[in-house]
């Protein structure tokens, strides 16, 4: 069995111990010892960006928020679909995760933090959203394995309750899109989105897209001007 090499460690605001490890050519982020993400499976994160930015990619100077940096694959996919005049605000709560992406993780996704369109904020995503009403054409959330939080005590759990959904709705421009990555289906969250005035669509994608992997869910909430 191949051994794990510890590359970095951090403690999040809710006390979760996060570790960046390497096993051969695979990079893994662990949360309290459980795999949170792997460099070998990021197709559904890329699909998140594709679905979220379908409209934003056609706009002049679109402004998009990416909540949760991870290994940078969602950010890379977002950059790849948006125009040169776009602005992408990346909000990451754990500063060490940003440092890992400037270091050993950077080349995996083509060093997306070096792109001049990117602005990094070390902050709670909910705080950033609540401070910027009507600013974003799309909001992408890939935090704590989705609405069924990886940790019930997670600081990010409030993103997915009724108040968090209302904050995201207010932060979007009219016709903006909220896209939420989830490790599993969640009918209650889908209902909360509808209750929060979003037009809702649910997509199921494979972790490695055409190459298989586990099934992941992407919730899409459209802030429709027709409501």
PDB file of C-alpha atoms in Angstrom:
ATOM      1  CA  UNK A   1       0.000   0.000   0.000  1.00  0.00           C
ATOM      2  CA  UNK A   2       1.282   3.426  -0.960  1.00  0.00           C
ATOM      3  CA  UNK A   3       1.961   5.711   1.980  1.00  0.00           C
ATOM      4  CA  UNK A   4       0.497   9.176   2.440  1.00  0.00           C
ATOM      5  CA  UNK A   5       2.878  12.128   2.476  1.00  0.00           C
ATOM      6  CA  UNK A   6       1.667  15.055   4.588  1.00  0.00           C
ATOM      7  CA  UNK A   7       2.123  18.339   2.712  1.00  0.00           C
ATOM      8  CA  UNK A   8       0.113  20.716   4.873  1.00  0.00           C
ATOM      9  CA  UNK A   9      -2.306  20.970   7.772  1.00  0.00           C
ATOM     10  CA  UNK A  10      -4.841  23.532   8.943  1.00  0.00           C
ATOM     11  CA  UNK A  11      -7.701  23.892  11.416  1.00  0.00           C
ATOM     12  CA  UNK A  12     -10.859  25.544  10.152  1.00  0.00           C
ATOM     13  CA  UNK A  13     -12.976  27.921  12.189  1.00  0.00           C
ATOM     14  CA  UNK A  14     -15.303  25.107  13.315  1.00  0.00           C
ATOM     15  CA  UNK A  15     -12.378  22.996  14.522  1.00  0.00           C
ATOM     16  CA  UNK A  16     -12.173  20.660  11.525  1.00  0.00           C
ATOM     17  CA  UNK A  17      -8.622  19.424  10.996  1.00  0.00           C
ATOM     18  CA  UNK A  18      -7.760  19.652   7.317  1.00  0.00           C
ATOM     19  CA  UNK A  19      -4.741  17.929   5.818  1.00  0.00           C
ATOM     20  CA  UNK A  20      -3.251  18.054   2.357  1.00  0.00           C
ATOM     21  CA  UNK A  21      -1.607  14.714   1.556  1.00  0.00           C
ATOM     22  CA  UNK A  22      -0.054  13.107  -1.486  1.00  0.00           C
ATOM     23  CA  UNK A  23      -0.155   9.457  -2.477  1.00  0.00           C
ATOM     24  CA  UNK A  24       2.054   8.888  -5.506  1.00  0.00           C
ATOM     25  CA  UNK A  25       0.708  11.435  -8.040  1.00  0.00           C
ATOM     26  CA  UNK A  26      -2.678  11.856  -6.319  1.00  0.00           C
ATOM     27  CA  UNK A  27      -3.378  14.803  -4.017  1.00  0.00           C
ATOM     28  CA  UNK A  28      -6.078  14.450  -1.359  1.00  0.00           C
ATOM     29  CA  UNK A  29      -7.586  16.908   1.108  1.00  0.00           C
ATOM     30  CA  UNK A  30      -8.764  15.218   4.300  1.00  0.00           C
ATOM     31  CA  UNK A  31     -11.260  16.664   6.787  1.00  0.00           C
ATOM     32  CA  UNK A  32     -10.954  15.043  10.214  1.00  0.00           C
ATOM     33  CA  UNK A  33      -9.303  12.090   8.500  1.00  0.00           C
ATOM     34  CA  UNK A  34     -12.017  11.604   5.859  1.00  0.00           C
ATOM     35  CA  UNK A  35     -11.332  12.263   2.152  1.00  0.00           C
ATOM     36  CA  UNK A  36     -12.957  15.535   1.159  1.00  0.00           C
ATOM     37  CA  UNK A  37     -11.602  15.781  -2.383  1.00  0.00           C
ATOM     38  CA  UNK A  38      -9.089  14.151  -4.685  1.00  0.00           C
ATOM     39  CA  UNK A  39      -7.114  15.435  -7.648  1.00  0.00           C
ATOM     40  CA  UNK A  40      -8.206  12.333  -9.570  1.00  0.00           C
ATOM     41  CA  UNK A  41     -11.913  13.174  -9.518  1.00  0.00           C
ATOM     42  CA  UNK A  42     -13.089  16.657 -10.417  1.00  0.00           C
ATOM     43  CA  UNK A  43     -15.395  16.295 -13.415  1.00  0.00           C
ATOM     44  CA  UNK A  44     -18.529  17.263 -11.512  1.00  0.00           C
ATOM     45  CA  UNK A  45     -16.800  20.397 -10.179  1.00  0.00           C
ATOM     46  CA  UNK A  46     -16.111  21.380 -13.783  1.00  0.00           C
ATOM     47  CA  UNK A  47     -19.743  20.673 -14.678  1.00  0.00           C
ATOM     48  CA  UNK A  48     -20.768  23.008 -11.844  1.00  0.00           C
ATOM     49  CA  UNK A  49     -19.016  25.881 -13.600  1.00  0.00           C
ATOM     50  CA  UNK A  50     -20.416  24.984 -17.015  1.00  0.00           C
ATOM     51  CA  UNK A  51     -24.017  24.927 -15.779  1.00  0.00           C
ATOM     52  CA  UNK A  52     -23.639  28.026 -13.604  1.00  0.00           C
ATOM     53  CA  UNK A  53     -22.041  30.237 -16.241  1.00  0.00           C
ATOM     54  CA  UNK A  54     -24.220  29.449 -19.265  1.00  0.00           C
ATOM     55  CA  UNK A  55     -25.649  32.966 -19.219  1.00  0.00           C
ATOM     56  CA  UNK A  56     -22.737  34.796 -17.582  1.00  0.00           C
ATOM     57  CA  UNK A  57     -20.366  33.723 -20.347  1.00  0.00           C
ATOM     58  CA  UNK A  58     -22.408  35.772 -22.854  1.00  0.00           C
ATOM     59  CA  UNK A  59     -22.332  38.998 -20.830  1.00  0.00           C
ATOM     60  CA  UNK A  60     -19.983  41.959 -20.859  1.00  0.00           C
ATOM     61  CA  UNK A  61     -17.867  42.151 -17.684  1.00  0.00           C
ATOM     62  CA  UNK A  62     -19.712  39.393 -15.803  1.00  0.00           C
ATOM     63  CA  UNK A  63     -19.080  39.113 -12.086  1.00  0.00           C
ATOM     64  CA  UNK A  64     -19.084  35.617 -10.586  1.00  0.00           C
ATOM     65  CA  UNK A  65     -18.495  34.335  -7.058  1.00  0.00           C
ATOM     66  CA  UNK A  66     -16.898  30.956  -6.380  1.00  0.00           C
ATOM     67  CA  UNK A  67     -17.449  29.838  -2.802  1.00  0.00           C
ATOM     68  CA  UNK A  68     -14.901  27.237  -1.753  1.00  0.00           C
ATOM     69  CA  UNK A  69     -11.525  27.022  -3.498  1.00  0.00           C
ATOM     70  CA  UNK A  70     -10.770  23.343  -2.943  1.00  0.00           C
ATOM     71  CA  UNK A  71      -8.101  22.224  -5.390  1.00  0.00           C
ATOM     72  CA  UNK A  72      -8.908  24.969  -7.880  1.00  0.00           C
ATOM     73  CA  UNK A  73     -10.719  22.841 -10.466  1.00  0.00           C
ATOM     74  CA  UNK A  74     -14.048  24.698 -10.206  1.00  0.00           C
ATOM     75  CA  UNK A  75     -12.228  28.011 -10.488  1.00  0.00           C
ATOM     76  CA  UNK A  76     -10.255  26.794 -13.509  1.00  0.00           C
ATOM     77  CA  UNK A  77     -13.426  25.656 -15.276  1.00  0.00           C
ATOM     78  CA  UNK A  78     -15.077  29.003 -14.471  1.00  0.00           C
ATOM     79  CA  UNK A  79     -12.143  30.909 -15.935  1.00  0.00           C
ATOM     80  CA  UNK A  80     -12.207  28.745 -19.044  1.00  0.00           C
ATOM     81  CA  UNK A  81     -15.822  29.577 -19.881  1.00  0.00           C
ATOM     82  CA  UNK A  82     -15.894  33.278 -18.955  1.00  0.00           C
ATOM     83  CA  UNK A  83     -14.694  36.156 -21.168  1.00  0.00           C
ATOM     84  CA  UNK A  84     -11.438  38.100 -20.676  1.00  0.00           C
ATOM     85  CA  UNK A  85     -13.234  41.024 -19.004  1.00  0.00           C
ATOM     86  CA  UNK A  86     -14.867  38.868 -16.315  1.00  0.00           C
ATOM     87  CA  UNK A  87     -14.291  39.244 -12.580  1.00  0.00           C
ATOM     88  CA  UNK A  88     -14.255  36.151 -10.360  1.00  0.00           C
ATOM     89  CA  UNK A  89     -14.366  36.548  -6.597  1.00  0.00           C
ATOM     90  CA  UNK A  90     -13.103  33.418  -4.840  1.00  0.00           C
ATOM     91  CA  UNK A  91     -14.108  33.151  -1.189  1.00  0.00           C
ATOM     92  CA  UNK A  92     -12.217  30.639   0.961  1.00  0.00           C
ATOM     93  CA  UNK A  93     -12.524  30.441   4.731  1.00  0.00           C
ATOM     94  CA  UNK A  94      -9.266  28.587   5.407  1.00  0.00           C
ATOM     95  CA  UNK A  95      -6.216  30.674   4.433  1.00  0.00           C
ATOM     96  CA  UNK A  96      -3.986  27.605   4.196  1.00  0.00           C
ATOM     97  CA  UNK A  97      -6.136  26.224   1.372  1.00  0.00           C
ATOM     98  CA  UNK A  98      -5.364  29.340  -0.659  1.00  0.00           C
ATOM     99  CA  UNK A  99      -1.673  28.897   0.105  1.00  0.00           C
ATOM    100  CA  UNK A 100      -1.779  25.270  -0.994  1.00  0.00           C
ATOM    101  CA  UNK A 101      -3.296  26.436  -4.283  1.00  0.00           C
ATOM    102  CA  UNK A 102      -0.463  28.919  -4.717  1.00  0.00           C
ATOM    103  CA  UNK A 103       1.998  26.108  -4.030  1.00  0.00           C
ATOM    104  CA  UNK A 104       1.874  22.388  -4.720  1.00  0.00           C
ATOM    105  CA  UNK A 105      -1.782  22.280  -5.853  1.00  0.00           C
ATOM    106  CA  UNK A 106      -1.433  25.157  -8.311  1.00  0.00           C
ATOM    107  CA  UNK A 107      -0.169  23.228 -11.363  1.00  0.00           C
ATOM    108  CA  UNK A 108      -2.985  20.656 -11.127  1.00  0.00           C
ATOM    109  CA  UNK A 109      -5.559  23.164 -12.414  1.00  0.00           C
ATOM    110  CA  UNK A 110      -3.195  25.394 -14.366  1.00  0.00           C
ATOM    111  CA  UNK A 111      -2.494  27.875 -11.553  1.00  0.00           C
ATOM    112  CA  UNK A 112      -5.892  29.609 -11.662  1.00  0.00           C
ATOM    113  CA  UNK A 113      -5.011  32.022  -8.843  1.00  0.00           C
ATOM    114  CA  UNK A 114      -2.469  33.640 -11.146  1.00  0.00           C
ATOM    115  CA  UNK A 115      -5.220  34.774 -13.525  1.00  0.00           C
ATOM    116  CA  UNK A 116      -5.711  38.553 -13.343  1.00  0.00           C
ATOM    117  CA  UNK A 117      -9.493  38.103 -13.340  1.00  0.00           C
ATOM    118  CA  UNK A 118      -9.371  36.415  -9.930  1.00  0.00           C
ATOM    119  CA  UNK A 119      -9.785  38.173  -6.589  1.00  0.00           C
ATOM    120  CA  UNK A 120      -9.308  36.010  -3.476  1.00  0.00           C
ATOM    121  CA  UNK A 121     -11.080  36.789  -0.212  1.00  0.00           C
ATOM    122  CA  UNK A 122     -10.377  34.889   3.001  1.00  0.00           C
ATOM    123  CA  UNK A 123     -13.809  35.113   4.517  1.00  0.00           C
ATOM    124  CA  UNK A 124     -17.057  33.382   5.332  1.00  0.00           C
ATOM    125  CA  UNK A 125     -18.989  33.032   2.060  1.00  0.00           C
ATOM    126  CA  UNK A 126     -22.220  34.133   3.737  1.00  0.00           C
ATOM    127  CA  UNK A 127     -20.564  37.332   4.971  1.00  0.00           C
ATOM    128  CA  UNK A 128     -19.280  38.191   1.504  1.00  0.00           C
ATOM    129  CA  UNK A 129     -22.671  37.517  -0.073  1.00  0.00           C
ATOM    130  CA  UNK A 130     -24.578  39.575   2.493  1.00  0.00           C
ATOM    131  CA  UNK A 131     -22.282  42.550   1.891  1.00  0.00           C
ATOM    132  CA  UNK A 132     -22.805  42.641  -1.883  1.00  0.00           C
ATOM    133  CA  UNK A 133     -26.479  42.740  -2.817  1.00  0.00           C
ATOM    134  CA  UNK A 134     -27.240  42.570  -6.539  1.00  0.00           C
ATOM    135  CA  UNK A 135     -23.604  42.182  -7.561  1.00  0.00           C
ATOM    136  CA  UNK A 136     -23.181  38.690  -9.039  1.00  0.00           C
ATOM    137  CA  UNK A 137     -24.284  37.162 -12.323  1.00  0.00           C
ATOM    138  CA  UNK A 138     -23.576  33.692 -10.938  1.00  0.00           C
ATOM    139  CA  UNK A 139     -22.769  32.191  -7.549  1.00  0.00           C
ATOM    140  CA  UNK A 140     -21.064  28.795  -7.362  1.00  0.00           C
ATOM    141  CA  UNK A 141     -20.994  27.019  -4.006  1.00  0.00           C
ATOM    142  CA  UNK A 142     -18.842  23.930  -3.461  1.00  0.00           C
ATOM    143  CA  UNK A 143     -18.561  23.786   0.308  1.00  0.00           C
ATOM    144  CA  UNK A 144     -18.640  20.912   2.838  1.00  0.00           C
ATOM    145  CA  UNK A 145     -19.950  18.297   0.384  1.00  0.00           C
ATOM    146  CA  UNK A 146     -23.083  20.349  -0.186  1.00  0.00           C
ATOM    147  CA  UNK A 147     -26.297  21.059   1.741  1.00  0.00           C
ATOM    148  CA  UNK A 148     -25.929  17.857   3.780  1.00  0.00           C
ATOM    149  CA  UNK A 149     -22.887  19.350   5.461  1.00  0.00           C
ATOM    150  CA  UNK A 150     -19.755  17.251   5.914  1.00  0.00           C
ATOM    151  CA  UNK A 151     -19.848  18.367   9.531  1.00  0.00           C
ATOM    152  CA  UNK A 152     -23.080  19.258  11.288  1.00  0.00           C
ATOM    153  CA  UNK A 153     -21.182  21.913  13.223  1.00  0.00           C
ATOM    154  CA  UNK A 154     -19.731  23.447  10.078  1.00  0.00           C
ATOM    155  CA  UNK A 155     -19.568  27.227   9.863  1.00  0.00           C
ATOM    156  CA  UNK A 156     -20.908  26.867   6.322  1.00  0.00           C
ATOM    157  CA  UNK A 157     -24.129  25.045   7.256  1.00  0.00           C
ATOM    158  CA  UNK A 158     -25.947  28.398   7.313  1.00  0.00           C
ATOM    159  CA  UNK A 159     -25.361  28.823   3.584  1.00  0.00           C
ATOM    160  CA  UNK A 160     -28.029  26.227   2.903  1.00  0.00           C
ATOM    161  CA  UNK A 161     -30.826  27.162   5.307  1.00  0.00           C
ATOM    162  CA  UNK A 162     -33.655  29.560   4.470  1.00  0.00           C
ATOM    163  CA  UNK A 163     -31.669  32.614   5.542  1.00  0.00           C
ATOM    164  CA  UNK A 164     -28.608  31.562   3.554  1.00  0.00           C
ATOM    165  CA  UNK A 165     -30.703  31.008   0.450  1.00  0.00           C
ATOM    166  CA  UNK A 166     -32.272  34.448   0.889  1.00  0.00           C
ATOM    167  CA  UNK A 167     -28.817  36.030   1.164  1.00  0.00           C
ATOM    168  CA  UNK A 168     -27.695  34.316  -2.048  1.00  0.00           C
ATOM    169  CA  UNK A 169     -30.894  35.394  -3.827  1.00  0.00           C
ATOM    170  CA  UNK A 170     -30.282  39.015  -2.801  1.00  0.00           C
ATOM    171  CA  UNK A 171     -26.623  38.895  -3.897  1.00  0.00           C
ATOM    172  CA  UNK A 172     -27.555  37.861  -7.433  1.00  0.00           C
ATOM    173  CA  UNK A 173     -28.434  40.242 -10.234  1.00  0.00           C
ATOM    174  CA  UNK A 174     -31.757  39.651 -11.940  1.00  0.00           C
ATOM    175  CA  UNK A 175     -31.546  36.509 -14.121  1.00  0.00           C
ATOM    176  CA  UNK A 176     -28.511  35.406 -12.122  1.00  0.00           C
ATOM    177  CA  UNK A 177     -27.791  31.760 -11.322  1.00  0.00           C
ATOM    178  CA  UNK A 178     -27.029  30.021  -8.042  1.00  0.00           C
ATOM    179  CA  UNK A 179     -25.278  26.669  -8.527  1.00  0.00           C
ATOM    180  CA  UNK A 180     -24.664  24.327  -5.604  1.00  0.00           C
ATOM    181  CA  UNK A 181     -22.532  21.185  -5.725  1.00  0.00           C
ATOM    182  CA  UNK A 182     -23.654  18.275  -3.578  1.00  0.00           C
ATOM    183  CA  UNK A 183     -22.334  14.789  -2.954  1.00  0.00           C
ATOM    184  CA  UNK A 184     -25.898  13.483  -2.894  1.00  0.00           C
ATOM    185  CA  UNK A 185     -29.530  14.273  -3.627  1.00  0.00           C
ATOM    186  CA  UNK A 186     -31.364  16.479  -1.146  1.00  0.00           C
ATOM    187  CA  UNK A 187     -35.087  16.967  -1.742  1.00  0.00           C
ATOM    188  CA  UNK A 188     -35.453  19.227   1.291  1.00  0.00           C
ATOM    189  CA  UNK A 189     -32.816  21.606  -0.039  1.00  0.00           C
ATOM    190  CA  UNK A 190     -34.497  21.603  -3.444  1.00  0.00           C
ATOM    191  CA  UNK A 191     -37.738  22.585  -1.736  1.00  0.00           C
ATOM    192  CA  UNK A 192     -35.989  25.335   0.217  1.00  0.00           C
ATOM    193  CA  UNK A 193     -34.652  26.788  -3.036  1.00  0.00           C
ATOM    194  CA  UNK A 194     -38.160  26.882  -4.499  1.00  0.00           C
ATOM    195  CA  UNK A 195     -39.480  28.439  -1.295  1.00  0.00           C
ATOM    196  CA  UNK A 196     -36.694  31.009  -1.643  1.00  0.00           C
ATOM    197  CA  UNK A 197     -38.153  32.193  -4.993  1.00  0.00           C
ATOM    198  CA  UNK A 198     -35.700  30.384  -7.260  1.00  0.00           C
ATOM    199  CA  UNK A 199     -36.689  28.525 -10.412  1.00  0.00           C
ATOM    200  CA  UNK A 200     -34.975  25.205  -9.736  1.00  0.00           C
ATOM    201  CA  UNK A 201     -33.316  22.602 -11.930  1.00  0.00           C
ATOM    202  CA  UNK A 202     -31.394  19.581 -10.649  1.00  0.00           C
ATOM    203  CA  UNK A 203     -28.610  17.914 -12.618  1.00  0.00           C
ATOM    204  CA  UNK A 204     -26.960  14.592 -11.826  1.00  0.00           C
ATOM    205  CA  UNK A 205     -23.418  14.125 -13.099  1.00  0.00           C
ATOM    206  CA  UNK A 206     -20.681  11.571 -12.598  1.00  0.00           C
ATOM    207  CA  UNK A 207     -17.595  12.428 -10.593  1.00  0.00           C
ATOM    208  CA  UNK A 208     -15.420  11.793 -13.640  1.00  0.00           C
ATOM    209  CA  UNK A 209     -18.125  12.786 -16.155  1.00  0.00           C
ATOM    210  CA  UNK A 210     -17.916  10.355 -19.104  1.00  0.00           C
ATOM    211  CA  UNK A 211     -15.372   8.209 -17.293  1.00  0.00           C
ATOM    212  CA  UNK A 212     -17.760   7.300 -14.491  1.00  0.00           C
ATOM    213  CA  UNK A 213     -17.256   7.716 -10.783  1.00  0.00           C
ATOM    214  CA  UNK A 214     -19.909   8.361  -8.106  1.00  0.00           C
ATOM    215  CA  UNK A 215     -23.028  10.335  -8.919  1.00  0.00           C
ATOM    216  CA  UNK A 216     -23.050  13.924  -7.711  1.00  0.00           C
ATOM    217  CA  UNK A 217     -25.875  16.456  -7.722  1.00  0.00           C
ATOM    218  CA  UNK A 218     -25.848  20.049  -8.932  1.00  0.00           C
ATOM    219  CA  UNK A 219     -28.693  22.316  -7.841  1.00  0.00           C
ATOM    220  CA  UNK A 220     -29.363  25.264 -10.133  1.00  0.00           C
ATOM    221  CA  UNK A 221     -31.452  28.172  -8.887  1.00  0.00           C
ATOM    222  CA  UNK A 222     -32.404  30.849 -11.399  1.00  0.00           C
ATOM    223  CA  UNK A 223     -33.409  34.314 -10.146  1.00  0.00           C
ATOM    224  CA  UNK A 224     -36.023  34.827 -12.793  1.00  0.00           C
ATOM    225  CA  UNK A 225     -37.252  38.244 -13.872  1.00  0.00           C
ATOM    226  CA  UNK A 226     -40.614  36.620 -14.667  1.00  0.00           C
ATOM    227  CA  UNK A 227     -41.455  36.063 -11.000  1.00  0.00           C
TER     228      UNK A 227
END
